Amino acid sequence: MRRWAGVLLGQRARLRWLHLILGGALFMPYWLVGTVIMALLTGGGGMFTGDAGTRFGAYAVGVPLAAVTALFPLARPMSVAAARALCGVPAERFADGPARGLRARARTAGWFALHLGAGALVSGASLAPPPFAATVAALPFAPSLRESGAVRHWGLDGSPWLWAAVPAAPLMLLALAGAAAATRALLARQAPRLLGPDPADRLAAAERRAAEAEARNRLARELHDSVGHALSAVTLQAGAARRVLDGGHADPEFVREALTAIEETARRTVGELDRALGLLRRGEEAVEGVGPGLDALEALVRGAGPGVALTVDGALGPVPETVSREAYRIVQEGLTNAARHAGGAPVTVRLGARAEEWEIVVENPLPARPPAARPHGGRGLPGIAERARRLGGTAGAGPADGVWRLAVRIPR
């Protein structure tokens, strides 16, 4: 009994009933237009003086009119917002955004017509039967009601039917509640079918997720390159300074240079970190447009330590901003790898400007002992290869002529 009471009168039932009442309220302008059309067609009187046939004719005219107006793209977001709030259907089963394709608009129009048409019927039923049921229940106790023409017309003034009106009244109200509950359940079942995503919506959602994942990957790559390089450089400089101090033959100038490099690296990395974290509060364009370029390369090499040399072959000329940023990150990651795997060894960075391509080469002597494999693999070389591919270039790394060489070529 409690279960049926919840179905008819519970919180979800009340919200769905409110959803139907909303549909009835939205249907009123269409019904008024329908009454005008029916009055012109039948030659009837005023808007509210027609018979029941005229009123149902106005209803039959209003429902298609509502469907036609729902063909506009913005009809779906409004319908989805109301259904999400009041129908008790999980939000993820609805489509987001305006309806674009003809199929999606047709489904939205079908839902809008169903919602408003069912809402109009339930709203009308909610207004008329309750007073009628109360009047019927009062017949045995109100002689004046029994003398009315309507009661005599239906034969309700006779004694055999008089007291039957008392149980008939709650039965009418129960039938109304059951019909309303069935209508609410029908709309709740049809809402995901008519307002849910179609293949085009799923494809658009997948593209949005892919774009968001790509943005997160680029942000992770920026953080990895900037912070990872800074930590490697700072670790290398601090370790070198400590070894000089522990060796008993302190070289103040060397220690000063190491501390200066640590300071510059830390300051530069804090700025890069602020820019990278700012990407979390910006859009796709910010992900593409923030980051140091080749103009900051000398400071990067200087902060990597005295064993790093930078040479430029040819005139770089004007370099596109995207290429400049990616070239900076490629050199940064190359220096980070050299510091991790051949810490303290001299490193050569060479930028070459050819007629058809830019070339980036980072070389360091092969370590006497191969570095231990990292548990989950490094992200540096794959990140460099990804950056090169985004610019239409190639990247390769490996031993060559007694050195470890990272070579990247980017077309001009």
PDB file of N, CA, C and O in Angstrom, residues 45-52 54-55:
ATOM      1  N   GLY A  45     -19.052  31.263 -31.998  1.00  0.00           N
ATOM      2  CA  GLY A  45     -19.052  32.533 -31.286  1.00  0.00           C
ATOM      3  C   GLY A  45     -17.688  32.880 -30.753  1.00  0.00           C
ATOM      4  O   GLY A  45     -16.669  32.720 -31.409  1.00  0.00           O
ATOM      5  N   GLY A  46     -17.684  33.358 -29.505  1.00  0.00           N
ATOM      6  CA  GLY A  46     -16.458  33.809 -28.885  1.00  0.00           C
ATOM      7  C   GLY A  46     -15.500  32.670 -28.598  1.00  0.00           C
ATOM      8  O   GLY A  46     -15.785  31.499 -28.808  1.00  0.00           O
ATOM      9  N   MET A  47     -14.374  33.095 -28.049  1.00  0.00           N
ATOM     10  CA  MET A  47     -13.296  32.132 -27.829  1.00  0.00           C
ATOM     11  C   MET A  47     -13.665  31.057 -26.823  1.00  0.00           C
ATOM     12  O   MET A  47     -13.251  29.913 -26.932  1.00  0.00           O
ATOM     13  N   PHE A  48     -14.462  31.375 -25.819  1.00  0.00           N
ATOM     14  CA  PHE A  48     -14.770  30.424 -24.755  1.00  0.00           C
ATOM     15  C   PHE A  48     -16.229  29.965 -24.781  1.00  0.00           C
ATOM     16  O   PHE A  48     -16.736  29.445 -23.797  1.00  0.00           O
ATOM     17  N   THR A  49     -16.918  30.204 -25.886  1.00  0.00           N
ATOM     18  CA  THR A  49     -18.333  29.836 -25.927  1.00  0.00           C
ATOM     19  C   THR A  49     -18.613  28.609 -26.784  1.00  0.00           C
ATOM     20  O   THR A  49     -19.769  28.227 -26.938  1.00  0.00           O
ATOM     21  N   GLY A  50     -17.588  28.000 -27.354  1.00  0.00           N
ATOM     22  CA  GLY A  50     -17.806  26.838 -28.200  1.00  0.00           C
ATOM     23  C   GLY A  50     -18.164  25.610 -27.387  1.00  0.00           C
ATOM     24  O   GLY A  50     -17.979  25.554 -26.166  1.00  0.00           O
ATOM     25  N   ASP A  51     -18.653  24.606 -28.098  1.00  0.00           N
ATOM     26  CA  ASP A  51     -18.990  23.359 -27.429  1.00  0.00           C
ATOM     27  C   ASP A  51     -17.743  22.510 -27.250  1.00  0.00           C
ATOM     28  O   ASP A  51     -16.627  22.910 -27.611  1.00  0.00           O
ATOM     29  N   ALA A  52     -17.935  21.289 -26.683  1.00  0.00           N
ATOM     30  CA  ALA A  52     -16.787  20.425 -26.411  1.00  0.00           C
ATOM     31  C   ALA A  52     -16.071  20.033 -27.690  1.00  0.00           C
ATOM     32  O   ALA A  52     -14.839  19.927 -27.734  1.00  0.00           O
ATOM     33  N   THR A  54     -15.702  21.796 -30.409  1.00  0.00           N
ATOM     34  CA  THR A  54     -14.854  22.910 -30.839  1.00  0.00           C
ATOM     35  C   THR A  54     -13.590  22.994 -29.997  1.00  0.00           C
ATOM     36  O   THR A  54     -12.494  23.259 -30.516  1.00  0.00           O
ATOM     37  N   ARG A  55     -13.725  22.768 -28.718  1.00  0.00           N
ATOM     38  CA  ARG A  55     -12.554  22.842 -27.833  1.00  0.00           C
ATOM     39  C   ARG A  55     -11.559  21.725 -28.138  1.00  0.00           C
ATOM     40  O   ARG A  55     -10.341  21.956 -28.180  1.00  0.00           O
TER      41      ARG A  55
END
